[in-house]
Amino acid sequence: MLDRSPFPLSRRLFLALAAAAATGPALAQGQPLRVVTTTGMIADTARRIGGADVAVTALFGAGVDPHSYRQTRSDIAAMTQADLVLWHSLNLEAQLERFLRDLARRKPVVAVGEAVPADRRLTDEDYKDRPDPHVWMNPDLWVFVAEAVRDALKRARPAAASRFDANTAVFLSEIGALQAYSRRVLGGVAPERRLLITAHDAFSYFAQAYGFEVMGIQGVSTESEAGLQRIRELVDVIVTRKVGAIFVESSVSDRNIRALIEGAAARGHAVSIGGELFSDAPGPDGAYEGSYVGMIDHNVTLIARALGGEAPATGMNGRLAAKG
Ligand SMILES: [Zn+2]
């Protein structure tokens, strides 16, 4: 290709960089704030609110189970070097908690899930003194988390506070639209079909928000093994209530779900897999499903459609990858 510019490349590059330095908010403030998060949901929220003022890294990628995750050597290096660490808490990152609480004595480490008020938290069925961590399943509760992320970013970089406020307003209005869409399409599922059977108990907040009953094969954490007794109970529910679809989760093995399908088939009832839900981690980086809004849109759309409700295959704003 012919270069018709009057300036050599290096000169143009210099001009471009100079222009960026004059106008770019992050460059004007120095380097972007280095933020490390545990979950992908928190990472997306920090990116949306932080914009160009932050560089966010998530420790847990798509399909990673946060309940059992143990930090690697490079995770420790990333957290130690970060300007700010954001984690969920509420018992989610069980293996990292000691390290994070210890690190919090030396640098800004914020447990953003703890912003959800105590009276809005559900408890773990197996451990009454512990909260159920899966608050992201109700967008109304994620608002508290988003505000905690905003406040943490403002404390870490006060000069960018007005930009963080503006970005938060846009993000929260999207969460409002997501909640309105979710209520509408899930409200269209017939009451007798509002039963969600999944691999582990990640959907209690979802159940509370939308009037569903949920049953997980494993409990609130994936750390305990599911017993044969639990499998038998659920096969019984599937057969007697003629459940049409049950769901696998991206971050949990589908072995137990397959045991349910086989158990029901042995008793003459065919139940299908309604699809793969993003329970504890969003979809792949860069995909719409890898964002918080995209993750919930995916789940809500899939559940509504699999249980006989009406929802567009591409979700609330036409951005979901169409499935089947
Ligand atoms: Zn979970």
mmCIF file of C-alpha atoms and ligand atoms in Angstrom:
data_model
loop_
_atom_site.group_PDB
_atom_site.id
_atom_site.type_symbol
_atom_site.label_atom_id
_atom_site.label_comp_id
_atom_site.label_asym_id
_atom_site.label_seq_id
_atom_site.Cartn_x
_atom_site.Cartn_y
_atom_site.Cartn_z
ATOM 1 C CA MET A 1 0.000 0.000 0.000
ATOM 2 C CA LEU A 2 1.269 3.465 -0.910
ATOM 3 C CA ASP A 3 1.831 5.913 1.887
ATOM 4 C CA ARG A 4 0.558 9.313 0.697
ATOM 5 C CA SER A 5 0.836 11.124 4.013
ATOM 6 C CA PRO A 6 3.148 14.162 4.025
ATOM 7 C CA PHE A 7 4.608 13.056 7.386
ATOM 8 C CA PRO A 8 6.694 9.930 8.053
ATOM 9 C CA LEU A 9 5.061 7.264 10.199
ATOM 10 C CA SER A 10 7.057 8.053 13.340
ATOM 11 C CA ARG A 11 6.012 11.711 13.132
ATOM 12 C CA ARG A 12 2.342 10.792 12.769
ATOM 13 C CA LEU A 13 2.593 8.346 15.675
ATOM 14 C CA PHE A 14 4.088 11.084 17.811
ATOM 15 C CA LEU A 15 1.251 13.478 16.886
ATOM 16 C CA ALA A 16 -1.379 10.834 17.668
ATOM 17 C CA LEU A 17 0.173 10.090 21.043
ATOM 18 C CA ALA A 18 0.449 13.779 21.853
ATOM 19 C CA ALA A 19 -3.235 14.252 20.992
ATOM 20 C CA ALA A 20 -4.216 11.282 23.134
ATOM 21 C CA ALA A 21 -2.159 12.589 26.045
ATOM 22 C CA ALA A 22 -3.890 15.960 25.781
ATOM 23 C CA THR A 23 -7.433 14.564 25.729
ATOM 24 C CA GLY A 24 -7.412 11.009 27.132
ATOM 25 C CA PRO A 25 -8.687 11.016 30.726
ATOM 26 C CA ALA A 26 -6.595 8.065 31.814
ATOM 27 C CA LEU A 27 -3.373 9.394 30.351
ATOM 28 C CA ALA A 28 -4.046 12.843 31.758
ATOM 29 C CA GLN A 29 -4.310 11.275 35.221
ATOM 30 C CA GLY A 30 -1.328 9.019 34.736
ATOM 31 C CA GLN A 31 -1.629 5.274 34.311
ATOM 32 C CA PRO A 32 -5.034 3.554 34.551
ATOM 33 C CA LEU A 33 -5.844 2.235 38.006
ATOM 34 C CA ARG A 34 -4.871 -1.450 38.158
ATOM 35 C CA VAL A 35 -7.885 -3.354 39.473
ATOM 36 C CA VAL A 36 -7.916 -7.109 40.132
ATOM 37 C CA THR A 37 -11.254 -8.837 40.769
ATOM 38 C CA THR A 38 -12.148 -12.385 41.679
ATOM 39 C CA THR A 39 -15.329 -12.989 39.617
ATOM 40 C CA GLY A 40 -16.116 -12.011 36.037
ATOM 41 C CA MET A 41 -19.316 -10.285 37.189
ATOM 42 C CA ILE A 42 -17.336 -7.897 39.375
ATOM 43 C CA ALA A 43 -14.759 -7.399 36.600
ATOM 44 C CA ASP A 44 -17.421 -6.391 34.080
ATOM 45 C CA THR A 45 -18.993 -4.024 36.604
ATOM 46 C CA ALA A 46 -15.613 -2.421 37.346
ATOM 47 C CA ARG A 47 -14.919 -2.005 33.613
ATOM 48 C CA ARG A 48 -18.306 -0.431 32.988
ATOM 49 C CA ILE A 49 -17.935 2.017 35.876
ATOM 50 C CA GLY A 50 -14.197 2.592 35.590
ATOM 51 C CA GLY A 51 -14.100 3.094 31.818
ATOM 52 C CA ALA A 52 -10.742 4.316 30.520
ATOM 53 C CA ASP A 53 -9.541 5.126 34.037
ATOM 54 C CA VAL A 54 -9.108 1.465 34.989
ATOM 55 C CA ALA A 55 -7.352 -1.663 33.726
ATOM 56 C CA VAL A 56 -9.259 -4.646 35.135
ATOM 57 C CA THR A 57 -8.106 -8.250 35.419
ATOM 58 C CA ALA A 58 -10.411 -11.053 36.628
ATOM 59 C CA LEU A 59 -8.865 -14.054 38.374
ATOM 60 C CA PHE A 60 -11.809 -16.365 37.559
ATOM 61 C CA GLY A 61 -12.403 -16.907 33.841
ATOM 62 C CA ALA A 62 -15.463 -18.362 32.104
ATOM 63 C CA GLY A 63 -16.505 -21.734 33.531
ATOM 64 C CA VAL A 64 -14.437 -21.398 36.702
ATOM 65 C CA ASP A 65 -16.080 -22.552 39.933
ATOM 66 C CA PRO A 66 -15.474 -19.825 42.562
ATOM 67 C CA HIS A 67 -16.424 -22.047 45.520
ATOM 68 C CA SER A 68 -13.463 -24.363 45.071
ATOM 69 C CA TYR A 69 -10.938 -22.049 43.353
ATOM 70 C CA ARG A 70 -7.489 -21.841 44.935
ATOM 71 C CA GLN A 71 -5.165 -18.956 44.110
ATOM 72 C CA THR A 72 -2.179 -19.602 41.880
ATOM 73 C CA ARG A 73 1.239 -18.026 42.218
ATOM 74 C CA SER A 74 0.413 -15.551 39.428
ATOM 75 C CA ASP A 75 -2.900 -14.633 41.108
ATOM 76 C CA ILE A 76 -0.989 -13.738 44.260
ATOM 77 C CA ALA A 77 1.429 -11.611 42.224
ATOM 78 C CA ALA A 78 -1.471 -9.853 40.456
ATOM 79 C CA MET A 79 -3.286 -9.077 43.709
ATOM 80 C CA THR A 80 -0.118 -7.919 45.422
ATOM 81 C CA GLN A 81 0.744 -5.543 42.577
ATOM 82 C CA ALA A 82 -2.804 -4.199 42.030
ATOM 83 C CA ASP A 83 -3.871 -0.714 43.131
ATOM 84 C CA LEU A 84 -7.243 -2.121 44.197
ATOM 85 C CA VAL A 85 -8.612 -5.649 44.721
ATOM 86 C CA LEU A 86 -12.378 -6.250 44.524
ATOM 87 C CA TRP A 87 -13.826 -9.537 45.748
ATOM 88 C CA HIS A 88 -17.321 -10.789 46.418
ATOM 89 C CA SER A 89 -17.175 -12.348 49.908
ATOM 90 C CA LEU A 90 -20.455 -13.668 51.458
ATOM 91 C CA ASN A 91 -18.726 -17.023 51.545
ATOM 92 C CA LEU A 92 -18.204 -17.317 47.793
ATOM 93 C CA GLU A 93 -14.409 -17.448 47.467
ATOM 94 C CA ALA A 94 -14.032 -19.897 50.328
ATOM 95 C CA GLN A 95 -10.431 -20.867 49.522
ATOM 96 C CA LEU A 96 -9.186 -17.296 48.988
ATOM 97 C CA GLU A 97 -10.816 -15.636 51.948
ATOM 98 C CA ARG A 98 -7.920 -15.919 54.380
ATOM 99 C CA PHE A 99 -5.442 -14.535 51.880
ATOM 100 C CA LEU A 100 -7.753 -11.622 50.952
ATOM 101 C CA ARG A 101 -8.536 -10.667 54.555
ATOM 102 C CA ASP A 102 -4.834 -10.685 55.266
ATOM 103 C CA LEU A 103 -4.011 -8.592 52.171
ATOM 104 C CA ALA A 104 -6.701 -6.080 53.230
ATOM 105 C CA ARG A 105 -4.505 -5.027 56.143
ATOM 106 C CA ARG A 106 -1.859 -3.837 53.708
ATOM 107 C CA LYS A 107 -3.743 -2.381 50.707
ATOM 108 C CA PRO A 108 -7.214 -1.456 49.378
ATOM 109 C CA VAL A 109 -9.154 -4.737 49.214
ATOM 110 C CA VAL A 110 -12.941 -4.345 49.142
ATOM 111 C CA ALA A 111 -15.557 -7.092 49.633
ATOM 112 C CA VAL A 112 -18.228 -5.603 47.350
ATOM 113 C CA GLY A 113 -20.821 -8.356 47.931
ATOM 114 C CA GLU A 114 -21.037 -7.264 51.555
ATOM 115 C CA ALA A 115 -22.783 -4.086 50.349
ATOM 116 C CA VAL A 116 -25.974 -6.123 49.960
ATOM 117 C CA PRO A 117 -27.906 -5.274 53.179
ATOM 118 C CA ALA A 118 -28.109 -8.073 55.735
ATOM 119 C CA ASP A 119 -31.906 -8.148 55.570
ATOM 120 C CA ARG A 120 -31.820 -8.777 51.797
ATOM 121 C CA ARG A 121 -29.456 -11.766 52.081
ATOM 122 C CA LEU A 122 -30.696 -15.335 52.027
ATOM 123 C CA THR A 123 -29.014 -17.972 54.158
ATOM 124 C CA ASP A 124 -27.323 -21.155 53.106
ATOM 125 C CA GLU A 125 -29.754 -24.033 53.721
ATOM 126 C CA ASP A 126 -27.003 -26.248 55.071
ATOM 127 C CA TYR A 127 -25.268 -23.622 57.218
ATOM 128 C CA LYS A 128 -27.808 -21.266 58.773
ATOM 129 C CA ASP A 129 -25.176 -18.805 59.960
ATOM 130 C CA ARG A 130 -23.760 -18.252 56.463
ATOM 131 C CA PRO A 131 -25.186 -16.123 53.652
ATOM 132 C CA ASP A 132 -26.039 -17.527 50.231
ATOM 133 C CA PRO A 133 -23.510 -15.680 48.035
ATOM 134 C CA HIS A 134 -25.381 -15.801 44.698
ATOM 135 C CA VAL A 135 -26.843 -12.261 44.910
ATOM 136 C CA TRP A 136 -26.005 -11.471 41.236
ATOM 137 C CA MET A 137 -29.023 -13.555 40.225
ATOM 138 C CA ASN A 138 -31.301 -10.667 41.236
ATOM 139 C CA PRO A 139 -30.366 -7.462 39.343
ATOM 140 C CA ASP A 140 -31.971 -5.349 42.108
ATOM 141 C CA LEU A 141 -29.323 -6.674 44.502
ATOM 142 C CA TRP A 142 -26.497 -6.181 41.996
ATOM 143 C CA VAL A 143 -27.228 -2.448 42.223
ATOM 144 C CA PHE A 144 -25.771 -2.474 45.766
ATOM 145 C CA VAL A 145 -22.659 -4.215 44.470
ATOM 146 C CA ALA A 146 -22.279 -1.760 41.569
ATOM 147 C CA GLU A 147 -22.513 1.173 43.979
ATOM 148 C CA ALA A 148 -19.855 -0.437 46.186
ATOM 149 C CA VAL A 149 -17.588 -0.820 43.131
ATOM 150 C CA ARG A 150 -18.174 2.847 42.253
ATOM 151 C CA ASP A 151 -17.341 3.958 45.804
ATOM 152 C CA ALA A 152 -14.184 1.844 45.908
ATOM 153 C CA LEU A 153 -13.018 3.305 42.583
ATOM 154 C CA LYS A 154 -13.734 6.839 43.802
ATOM 155 C CA ARG A 155 -11.689 6.291 46.945
ATOM 156 C CA ALA A 156 -8.833 4.885 44.894
ATOM 157 C CA ARG A 157 -8.937 7.669 42.271
ATOM 158 C CA PRO A 158 -10.863 10.717 43.507
ATOM 159 C CA ALA A 159 -9.902 12.793 40.446
ATOM 160 C CA ALA A 160 -12.077 10.551 38.235
ATOM 161 C CA ALA A 161 -15.106 10.600 40.578
ATOM 162 C CA SER A 162 -17.440 12.475 38.212
ATOM 163 C CA ARG A 163 -16.710 10.043 35.365
ATOM 164 C CA PHE A 164 -17.350 7.064 37.677
ATOM 165 C CA ASP A 165 -20.679 8.618 38.705
ATOM 166 C CA ALA A 166 -21.724 9.171 35.084
ATOM 167 C CA ASN A 167 -20.740 5.632 34.047
ATOM 168 C CA THR A 168 -22.589 4.188 37.047
ATOM 169 C CA ALA A 169 -25.786 6.001 36.043
ATOM 170 C CA VAL A 170 -25.644 4.436 32.558
ATOM 171 C CA PHE A 171 -24.887 0.969 33.950
ATOM 172 C CA LEU A 172 -27.679 1.143 36.538
ATOM 173 C CA SER A 173 -30.210 2.179 33.919
ATOM 174 C CA GLU A 174 -29.246 -0.954 31.924
ATOM 175 C CA ILE A 175 -29.716 -3.048 35.053
ATOM 176 C CA GLY A 176 -33.161 -1.478 35.455
ATOM 177 C CA ALA A 177 -34.069 -2.455 31.881
ATOM 178 C CA LEU A 178 -32.711 -5.973 32.508
ATOM 179 C CA GLN A 179 -34.905 -6.355 35.590
ATOM 180 C CA ALA A 180 -38.000 -5.119 33.724
ATOM 181 C CA TYR A 181 -37.330 -7.587 30.875
ATOM 182 C CA SER A 182 -36.714 -10.456 33.332
ATOM 183 C CA ARG A 183 -39.965 -9.795 35.216
ATOM 184 C CA ARG A 184 -41.895 -9.651 31.953
ATOM 185 C CA VAL A 185 -40.627 -12.843 30.271
ATOM 186 C CA LEU A 186 -40.454 -14.956 33.457
ATOM 187 C CA GLY A 187 -43.901 -13.708 34.462
ATOM 188 C CA GLY A 188 -45.117 -15.331 31.225
ATOM 189 C CA VAL A 189 -44.119 -18.831 32.409
ATOM 190 C CA ALA A 190 -47.193 -20.741 33.652
ATOM 191 C CA PRO A 191 -47.189 -20.883 37.498
ATOM 192 C CA GLU A 192 -47.176 -24.707 37.602
ATOM 193 C CA ARG A 193 -44.053 -24.745 35.416
ATOM 194 C CA ARG A 194 -42.027 -22.307 37.518
ATOM 195 C CA LEU A 195 -39.702 -24.961 38.851
ATOM 196 C CA LEU A 196 -35.992 -24.722 38.150
ATOM 197 C CA ILE A 197 -33.804 -27.794 38.685
ATOM 198 C CA THR A 198 -30.065 -27.151 38.418
ATOM 199 C CA ALA A 199 -26.726 -28.686 39.368
ATOM 200 C CA HIS A 200 -26.220 -26.608 42.532
ATOM 201 C CA ASP A 201 -28.264 -24.138 44.584
ATOM 202 C CA ALA A 202 -27.240 -20.924 42.822
ATOM 203 C CA PHE A 203 -30.735 -19.670 42.012
ATOM 204 C CA SER A 204 -32.457 -18.906 45.337
ATOM 205 C CA TYR A 205 -32.263 -15.135 44.729
ATOM 206 C CA PHE A 206 -33.650 -15.728 41.243
ATOM 207 C CA ALA A 207 -36.493 -17.764 42.757
ATOM 208 C CA GLN A 208 -37.296 -15.045 45.253
ATOM 209 C CA ALA A 209 -37.235 -12.285 42.625
ATOM 210 C CA TYR A 210 -39.448 -14.022 40.053
ATOM 211 C CA GLY A 211 -41.679 -16.368 42.029
ATOM 212 C CA PHE A 212 -39.953 -19.636 41.094
ATOM 213 C CA GLU A 213 -39.214 -22.740 43.088
ATOM 214 C CA VAL A 214 -35.625 -23.934 42.736
ATOM 215 C CA MET A 215 -33.956 -27.220 43.535
ATOM 216 C CA GLY A 216 -30.249 -27.889 43.217
ATOM 217 C CA ILE A 217 -28.639 -31.302 43.284
ATOM 218 C CA GLN A 218 -25.740 -29.931 45.300
ATOM 219 C CA GLY A 219 -26.159 -27.267 47.986
ATOM 220 C CA VAL A 220 -25.258 -23.582 47.944
ATOM 221 C CA SER A 221 -21.583 -24.488 47.647
ATOM 222 C CA THR A 222 -20.271 -27.041 45.169
ATOM 223 C CA GLU A 223 -17.787 -28.272 47.776
ATOM 224 C CA SER A 224 -20.053 -30.963 49.188
ATOM 225 C CA GLU A 225 -20.797 -34.072 47.117
ATOM 226 C CA ALA A 226 -24.383 -34.788 46.103
ATOM 227 C CA GLY A 227 -25.736 -37.974 47.653
ATOM 228 C CA LEU A 228 -27.691 -40.711 45.889
ATOM 229 C CA GLN A 229 -30.592 -39.894 48.195
ATOM 230 C CA ARG A 230 -30.789 -36.349 46.762
ATOM 231 C CA ILE A 231 -30.708 -37.702 43.194
ATOM 232 C CA ARG A 232 -33.600 -40.062 44.032
ATOM 233 C CA GLU A 233 -35.654 -37.260 45.583
ATOM 234 C CA LEU A 234 -35.225 -35.071 42.524
ATOM 235 C CA VAL A 235 -36.033 -37.878 40.075
ATOM 236 C CA ASP A 236 -39.243 -38.296 42.063
ATOM 237 C CA VAL A 237 -40.057 -34.578 41.704
ATOM 238 C CA ILE A 238 -39.307 -34.663 37.961
ATOM 239 C CA VAL A 239 -41.515 -37.692 37.352
ATOM 240 C CA THR A 240 -44.459 -36.724 39.580
ATOM 241 C CA ARG A 241 -44.539 -33.084 38.487
ATOM 242 C CA LYS A 242 -43.807 -33.960 34.838
ATOM 243 C CA VAL A 243 -40.899 -31.520 34.641
ATOM 244 C CA GLY A 244 -40.014 -30.878 30.998
ATOM 245 C CA ALA A 245 -36.547 -29.338 31.273
ATOM 246 C CA ILE A 246 -33.661 -29.190 33.736
ATOM 247 C CA PHE A 247 -30.506 -27.104 33.399
ATOM 248 C CA VAL A 248 -26.765 -27.596 33.352
ATOM 249 C CA GLU A 249 -24.359 -24.923 34.586
ATOM 250 C CA SER A 250 -21.217 -23.682 32.869
ATOM 251 C CA SER A 251 -19.138 -23.850 36.056
ATOM 252 C CA VAL A 252 -20.327 -27.220 37.430
ATOM 253 C CA SER A 253 -19.907 -30.734 36.007
ATOM 254 C CA ASP A 254 -23.089 -32.032 34.304
ATOM 255 C CA ARG A 255 -22.598 -35.559 35.679
ATOM 256 C CA ASN A 256 -25.392 -35.219 38.264
ATOM 257 C CA ILE A 257 -27.805 -33.663 35.773
ATOM 258 C CA ARG A 258 -27.279 -36.669 33.490
ATOM 259 C CA ALA A 259 -28.021 -38.976 36.435
ATOM 260 C CA LEU A 260 -31.392 -37.214 36.828
ATOM 261 C CA ILE A 261 -32.241 -37.613 33.151
ATOM 262 C CA GLU A 262 -31.373 -41.318 33.249
ATOM 263 C CA GLY A 263 -33.273 -41.795 36.507
ATOM 264 C CA ALA A 264 -36.405 -40.184 35.068
ATOM 265 C CA ALA A 265 -36.071 -42.166 31.810
ATOM 266 C CA ALA A 266 -35.912 -45.412 33.816
ATOM 267 C CA ARG A 267 -39.320 -44.470 35.213
ATOM 268 C CA GLY A 268 -40.726 -43.658 31.792
ATOM 269 C CA HIS A 269 -40.497 -39.860 31.888
ATOM 270 C CA ALA A 270 -38.433 -37.966 29.311
ATOM 271 C CA VAL A 271 -36.902 -34.737 30.610
ATOM 272 C CA SER A 272 -34.581 -32.696 28.414
ATOM 273 C CA ILE A 273 -31.682 -30.361 29.104
ATOM 274 C CA GLY A 274 -33.082 -26.835 28.884
ATOM 275 C CA GLY A 275 -29.632 -25.457 28.131
ATOM 276 C CA GLU A 276 -26.513 -24.268 29.927
ATOM 277 C CA LEU A 277 -26.931 -21.521 32.502
ATOM 278 C CA PHE A 278 -24.198 -19.172 33.659
ATOM 279 C CA SER A 279 -24.541 -19.703 37.394
ATOM 280 C CA ASP A 280 -21.303 -18.591 39.025
ATOM 281 C CA ALA A 281 -19.296 -17.192 36.088
ATOM 282 C CA PRO A 282 -20.331 -15.235 33.001
ATOM 283 C CA GLY A 283 -19.623 -16.397 29.443
ATOM 284 C CA PRO A 284 -16.372 -15.906 27.531
ATOM 285 C CA ASP A 285 -14.471 -12.597 27.625
ATOM 286 C CA GLY A 286 -15.430 -10.311 24.793
ATOM 287 C CA ALA A 287 -18.790 -12.015 24.136
ATOM 288 C CA TYR A 288 -22.031 -10.285 25.178
ATOM 289 C CA GLU A 289 -22.665 -13.280 27.467
ATOM 290 C CA GLY A 290 -19.351 -12.468 29.153
ATOM 291 C CA SER A 291 -20.850 -9.252 30.573
ATOM 292 C CA TYR A 292 -23.056 -9.089 33.659
ATOM 293 C CA VAL A 293 -26.117 -7.937 31.716
ATOM 294 C CA GLY A 294 -25.473 -10.519 28.971
ATOM 295 C CA MET A 295 -25.076 -13.326 31.499
ATOM 296 C CA ILE A 296 -28.411 -12.616 33.182
ATOM 297 C CA ASP A 297 -30.144 -11.953 29.833
ATOM 298 C CA HIS A 298 -28.894 -15.381 28.666
ATOM 299 C CA ASN A 299 -30.171 -17.171 31.788
ATOM 300 C CA VAL A 300 -33.546 -15.439 31.868
ATOM 301 C CA THR A 301 -34.166 -15.896 28.139
ATOM 302 C CA LEU A 302 -33.140 -19.565 28.206
ATOM 303 C CA ILE A 303 -35.226 -20.403 31.284
ATOM 304 C CA ALA A 304 -38.324 -18.599 29.992
ATOM 305 C CA ARG A 305 -38.137 -20.339 26.603
ATOM 306 C CA ALA A 306 -37.338 -23.828 27.980
ATOM 307 C CA LEU A 307 -40.272 -23.687 30.408
ATOM 308 C CA GLY A 308 -42.849 -22.609 27.879
ATOM 309 C CA GLY A 309 -42.699 -18.823 28.223
ATOM 310 C CA GLU A 310 -42.160 -16.366 25.411
ATOM 311 C CA ALA A 311 -38.891 -14.510 24.936
ATOM 312 C CA PRO A 312 -36.954 -13.533 21.812
ATOM 313 C CA ALA A 313 -34.162 -16.073 21.092
ATOM 314 C CA THR A 314 -31.628 -13.232 20.953
ATOM 315 C CA GLY A 315 -32.694 -11.810 24.307
ATOM 316 C CA MET A 316 -33.718 -8.407 25.549
ATOM 317 C CA ASN A 317 -31.730 -6.352 23.084
ATOM 318 C CA GLY A 318 -30.995 -8.782 20.259
ATOM 319 C CA ARG A 319 -27.418 -9.457 21.336
ATOM 320 C CA LEU A 320 -27.513 -13.068 22.535
ATOM 321 C CA ALA A 321 -25.982 -15.664 20.261
ATOM 322 C CA ALA A 322 -29.099 -17.524 19.061
ATOM 323 C CA LYS A 323 -29.288 -21.071 20.432
ATOM 324 C CA GLY A 324 -30.909 -23.810 18.397
HETATM 325 ZN ZN ZN B 1 -22.430 -21.245 43.400
#
